[in-house]
PDB file of C-alpha atoms in Angstrom:
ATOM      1  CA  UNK A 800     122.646 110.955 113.503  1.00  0.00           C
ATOM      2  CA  UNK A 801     118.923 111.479 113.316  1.00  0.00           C
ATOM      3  CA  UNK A 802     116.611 110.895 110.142  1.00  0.00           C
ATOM      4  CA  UNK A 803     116.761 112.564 107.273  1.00  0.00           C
ATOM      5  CA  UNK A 804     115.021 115.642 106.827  1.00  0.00           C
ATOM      6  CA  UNK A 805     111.554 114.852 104.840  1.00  0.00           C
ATOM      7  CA  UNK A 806     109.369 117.314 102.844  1.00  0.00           C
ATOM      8  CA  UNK A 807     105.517 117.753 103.962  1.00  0.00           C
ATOM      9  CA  UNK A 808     104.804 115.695 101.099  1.00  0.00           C
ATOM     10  CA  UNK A 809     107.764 113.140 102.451  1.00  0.00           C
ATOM     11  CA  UNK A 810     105.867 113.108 105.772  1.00  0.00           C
ATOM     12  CA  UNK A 811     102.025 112.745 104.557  1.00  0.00           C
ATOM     13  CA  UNK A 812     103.160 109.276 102.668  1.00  0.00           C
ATOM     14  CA  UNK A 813     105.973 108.083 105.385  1.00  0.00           C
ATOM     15  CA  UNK A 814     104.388 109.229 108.306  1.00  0.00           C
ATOM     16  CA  UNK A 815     100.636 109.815 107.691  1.00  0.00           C
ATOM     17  CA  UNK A 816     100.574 106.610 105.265  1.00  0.00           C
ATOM     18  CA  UNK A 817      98.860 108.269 102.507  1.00  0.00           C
ATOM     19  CA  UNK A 818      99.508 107.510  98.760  1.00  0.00           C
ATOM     20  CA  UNK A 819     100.957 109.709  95.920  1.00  0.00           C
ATOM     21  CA  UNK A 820      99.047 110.272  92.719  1.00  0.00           C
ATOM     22  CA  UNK A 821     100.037 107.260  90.443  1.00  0.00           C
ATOM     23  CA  UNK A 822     101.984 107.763  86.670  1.00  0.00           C
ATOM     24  CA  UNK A 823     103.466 111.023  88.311  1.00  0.00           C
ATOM     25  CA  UNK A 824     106.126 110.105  90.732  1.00  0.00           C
ATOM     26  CA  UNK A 825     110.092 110.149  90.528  1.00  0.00           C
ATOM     27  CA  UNK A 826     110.805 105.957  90.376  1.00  0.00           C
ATOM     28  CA  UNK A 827     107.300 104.730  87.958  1.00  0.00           C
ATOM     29  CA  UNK A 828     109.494 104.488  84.672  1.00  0.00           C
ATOM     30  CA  UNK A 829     113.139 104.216  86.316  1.00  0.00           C
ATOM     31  CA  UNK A 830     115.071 101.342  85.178  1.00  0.00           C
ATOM     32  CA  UNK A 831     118.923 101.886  86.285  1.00  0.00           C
ATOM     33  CA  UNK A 832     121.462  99.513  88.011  1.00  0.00           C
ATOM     34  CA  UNK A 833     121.636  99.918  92.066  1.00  0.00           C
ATOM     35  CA  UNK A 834     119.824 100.004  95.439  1.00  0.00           C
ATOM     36  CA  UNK A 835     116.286 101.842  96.641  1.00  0.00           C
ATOM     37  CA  UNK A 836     116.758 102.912 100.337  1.00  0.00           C
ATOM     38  CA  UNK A 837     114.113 104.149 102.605  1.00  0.00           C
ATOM     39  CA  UNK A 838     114.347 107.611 102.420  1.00  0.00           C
ATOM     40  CA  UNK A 839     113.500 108.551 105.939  1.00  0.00           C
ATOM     41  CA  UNK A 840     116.521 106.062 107.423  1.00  0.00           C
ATOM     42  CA  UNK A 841     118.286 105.241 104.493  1.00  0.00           C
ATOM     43  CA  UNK A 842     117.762 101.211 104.986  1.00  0.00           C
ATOM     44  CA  UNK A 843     118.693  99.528 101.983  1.00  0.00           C
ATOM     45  CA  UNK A 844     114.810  97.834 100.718  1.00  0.00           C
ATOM     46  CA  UNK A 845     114.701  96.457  96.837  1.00  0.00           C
ATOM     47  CA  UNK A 846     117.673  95.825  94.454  1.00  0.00           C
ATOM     48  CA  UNK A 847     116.966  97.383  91.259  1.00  0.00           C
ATOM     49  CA  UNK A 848     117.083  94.111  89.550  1.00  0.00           C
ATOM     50  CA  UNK A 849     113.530  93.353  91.586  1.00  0.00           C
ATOM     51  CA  UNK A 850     111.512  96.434  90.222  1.00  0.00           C
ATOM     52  CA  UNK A 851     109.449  95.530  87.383  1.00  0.00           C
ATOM     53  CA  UNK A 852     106.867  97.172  85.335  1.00  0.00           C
ATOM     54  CA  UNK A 853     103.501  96.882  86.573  1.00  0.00           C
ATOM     55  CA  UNK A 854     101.808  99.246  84.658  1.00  0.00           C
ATOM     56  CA  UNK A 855     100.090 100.116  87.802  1.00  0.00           C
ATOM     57  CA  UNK A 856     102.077 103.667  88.185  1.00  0.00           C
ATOM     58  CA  UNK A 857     104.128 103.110  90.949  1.00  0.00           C
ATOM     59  CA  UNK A 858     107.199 101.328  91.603  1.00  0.00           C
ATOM     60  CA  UNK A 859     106.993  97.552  91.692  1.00  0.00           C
ATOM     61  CA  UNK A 860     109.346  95.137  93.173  1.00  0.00           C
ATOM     62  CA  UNK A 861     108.576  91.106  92.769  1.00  0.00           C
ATOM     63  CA  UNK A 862     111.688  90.659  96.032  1.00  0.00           C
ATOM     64  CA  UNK A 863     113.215  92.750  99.404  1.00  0.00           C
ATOM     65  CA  UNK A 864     116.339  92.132 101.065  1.00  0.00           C
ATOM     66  CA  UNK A 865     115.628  89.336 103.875  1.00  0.00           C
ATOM     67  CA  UNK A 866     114.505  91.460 107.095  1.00  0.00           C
ATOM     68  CA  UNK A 867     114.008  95.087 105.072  1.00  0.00           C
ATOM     69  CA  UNK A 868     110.496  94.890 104.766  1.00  0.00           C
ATOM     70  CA  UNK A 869     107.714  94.056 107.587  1.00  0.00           C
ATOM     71  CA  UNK A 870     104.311  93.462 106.862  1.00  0.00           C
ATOM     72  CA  UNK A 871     101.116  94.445 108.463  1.00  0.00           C
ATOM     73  CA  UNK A 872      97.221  94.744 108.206  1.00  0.00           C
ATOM     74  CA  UNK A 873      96.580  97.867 106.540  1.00  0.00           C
ATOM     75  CA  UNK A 874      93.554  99.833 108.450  1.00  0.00           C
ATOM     76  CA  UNK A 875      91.178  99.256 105.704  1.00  0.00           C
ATOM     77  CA  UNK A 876      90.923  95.462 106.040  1.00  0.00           C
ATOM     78  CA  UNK A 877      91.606  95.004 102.401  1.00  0.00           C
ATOM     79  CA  UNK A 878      95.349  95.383 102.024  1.00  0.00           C
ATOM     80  CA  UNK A 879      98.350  94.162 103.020  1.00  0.00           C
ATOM     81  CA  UNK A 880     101.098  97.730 104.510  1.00  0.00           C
ATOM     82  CA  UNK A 881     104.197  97.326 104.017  1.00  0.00           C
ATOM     83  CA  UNK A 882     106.991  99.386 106.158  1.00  0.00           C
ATOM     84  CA  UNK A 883     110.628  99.769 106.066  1.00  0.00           C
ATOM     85  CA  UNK A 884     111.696  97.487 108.881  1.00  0.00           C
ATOM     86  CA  UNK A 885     114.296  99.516 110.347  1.00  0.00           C
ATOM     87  CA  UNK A 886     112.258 102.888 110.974  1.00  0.00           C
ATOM     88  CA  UNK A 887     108.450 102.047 110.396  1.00  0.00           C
ATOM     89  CA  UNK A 888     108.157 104.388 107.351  1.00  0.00           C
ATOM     90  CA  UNK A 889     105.447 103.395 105.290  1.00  0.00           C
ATOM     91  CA  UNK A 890     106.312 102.317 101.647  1.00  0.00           C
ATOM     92  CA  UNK A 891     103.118 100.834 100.647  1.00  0.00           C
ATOM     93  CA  UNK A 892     101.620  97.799  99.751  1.00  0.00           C
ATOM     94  CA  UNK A 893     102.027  94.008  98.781  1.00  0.00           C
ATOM     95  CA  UNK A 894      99.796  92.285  96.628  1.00  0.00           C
ATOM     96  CA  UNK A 895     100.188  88.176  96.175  1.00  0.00           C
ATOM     97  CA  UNK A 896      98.506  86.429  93.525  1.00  0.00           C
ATOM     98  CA  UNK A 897      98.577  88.874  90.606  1.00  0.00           C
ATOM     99  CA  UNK A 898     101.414  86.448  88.328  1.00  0.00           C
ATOM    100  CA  UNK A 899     103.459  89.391  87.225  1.00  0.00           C
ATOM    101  CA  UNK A 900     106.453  87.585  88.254  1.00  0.00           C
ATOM    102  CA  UNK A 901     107.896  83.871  89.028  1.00  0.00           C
ATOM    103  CA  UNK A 902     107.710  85.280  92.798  1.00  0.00           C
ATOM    104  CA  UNK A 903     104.154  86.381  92.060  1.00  0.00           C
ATOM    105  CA  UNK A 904     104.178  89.018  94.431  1.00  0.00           C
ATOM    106  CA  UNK A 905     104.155  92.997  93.585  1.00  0.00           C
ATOM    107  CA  UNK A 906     105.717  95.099  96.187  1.00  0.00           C
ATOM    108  CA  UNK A 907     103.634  98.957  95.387  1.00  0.00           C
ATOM    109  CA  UNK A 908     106.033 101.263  96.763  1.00  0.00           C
ATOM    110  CA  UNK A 909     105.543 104.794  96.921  1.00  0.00           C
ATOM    111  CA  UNK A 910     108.216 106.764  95.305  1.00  0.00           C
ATOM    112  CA  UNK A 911     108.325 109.243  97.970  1.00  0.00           C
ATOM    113  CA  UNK A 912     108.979 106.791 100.740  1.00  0.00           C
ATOM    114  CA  UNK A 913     112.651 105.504  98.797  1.00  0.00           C
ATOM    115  CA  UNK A 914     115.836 106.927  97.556  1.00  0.00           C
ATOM    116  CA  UNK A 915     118.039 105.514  94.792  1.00  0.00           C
ATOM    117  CA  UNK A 916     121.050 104.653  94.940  1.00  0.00           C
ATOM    118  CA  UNK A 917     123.179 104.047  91.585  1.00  0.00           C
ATOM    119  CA  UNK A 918     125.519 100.582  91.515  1.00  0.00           C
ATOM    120  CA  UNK A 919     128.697 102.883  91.734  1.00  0.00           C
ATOM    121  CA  UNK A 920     127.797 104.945  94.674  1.00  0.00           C
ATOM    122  CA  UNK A 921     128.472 104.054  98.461  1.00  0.00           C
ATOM    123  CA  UNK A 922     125.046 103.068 100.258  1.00  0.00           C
ATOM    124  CA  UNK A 923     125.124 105.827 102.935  1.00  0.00           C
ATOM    125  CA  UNK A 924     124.448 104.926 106.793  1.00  0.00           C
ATOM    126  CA  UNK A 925     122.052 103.610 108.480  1.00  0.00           C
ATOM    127  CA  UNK A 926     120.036 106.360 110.332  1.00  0.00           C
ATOM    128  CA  UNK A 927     118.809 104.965 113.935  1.00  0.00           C
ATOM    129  CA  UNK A 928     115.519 106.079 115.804  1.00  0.00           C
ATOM    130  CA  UNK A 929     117.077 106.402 119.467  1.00  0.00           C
ATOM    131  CA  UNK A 930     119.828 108.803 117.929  1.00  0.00           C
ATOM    132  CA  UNK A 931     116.751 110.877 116.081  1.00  0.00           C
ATOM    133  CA  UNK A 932     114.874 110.608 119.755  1.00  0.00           C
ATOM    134  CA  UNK A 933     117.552 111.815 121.782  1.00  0.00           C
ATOM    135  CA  UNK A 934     117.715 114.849 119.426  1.00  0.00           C
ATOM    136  CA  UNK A 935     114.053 115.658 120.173  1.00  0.00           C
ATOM    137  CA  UNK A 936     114.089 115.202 123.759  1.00  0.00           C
ATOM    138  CA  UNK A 937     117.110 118.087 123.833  1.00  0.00           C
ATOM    139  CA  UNK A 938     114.883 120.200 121.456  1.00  0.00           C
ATOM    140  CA  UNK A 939     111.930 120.297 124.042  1.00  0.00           C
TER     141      UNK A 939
END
């Protein structure tokens, strides 16, 4: 099964790694019971009991699930990118030091680049890259 199927607005923060306007996004004031997934490969990232309010107008998480979140460099030499660990889908940033939480870490996700998933629903699969490859390569 290939990746989901992402808007243009999807692809400019998960693929092009930009950022979406802040205070205006689907998950900034969402406080329910369950599990954001990457929305490009459905990876399960945060448990919901991990987002916070930041007040910074995106999603915050002080904690990931061990191995869903890599961190790299981000281009500007400032800031630390995060990425979905699974599918390289950029999610946003991590910023260490700011004592919101006992963790004291703030996970700035990007509502655009995760999914929720509510406590009573089945997580749905795991979407792989080779499978969405393959399905290119026939389409050329």
């Amino acid at each position: 099964m290939a990746y989901n199927q992402l808007t243009p607005e999807e692809t400019s923060v998960i693929v092009g790694k930009r950022t979406e306007m802040p205070f205006d996004n689907e998950y900034d004031n969402f406080f329910q019971d369950g599990t954001y997934i990457c929305r490009r490969c459905n990876n399960p990232l945060f448990p919901s009991k991990a987002k916070f309010e930041a007040g910074c107008g995106w999603p915050s998480f002080d904690k990931h699930f061990p191995n869903a979140v890599k961190t790299l460099p981000d281009p500007d030499g400032e800031r630390i990118e995060i990425e979905c660990a699974h599918c390289g889908a950029h999610l946003g940033h991590v910023f260490i030091g700011e004592k919101f939480t006992d963790t004291d870490t703030r996970n700035c996700v990007n509502s655009l680049s995760i999914r929720f998933v509510p406590k009573d629903k089945k997580l749905p699969k795991i979407l792989n890259k080779e499978e969405y490859e393959d399905k290119n390569k026939k389409s050329i």
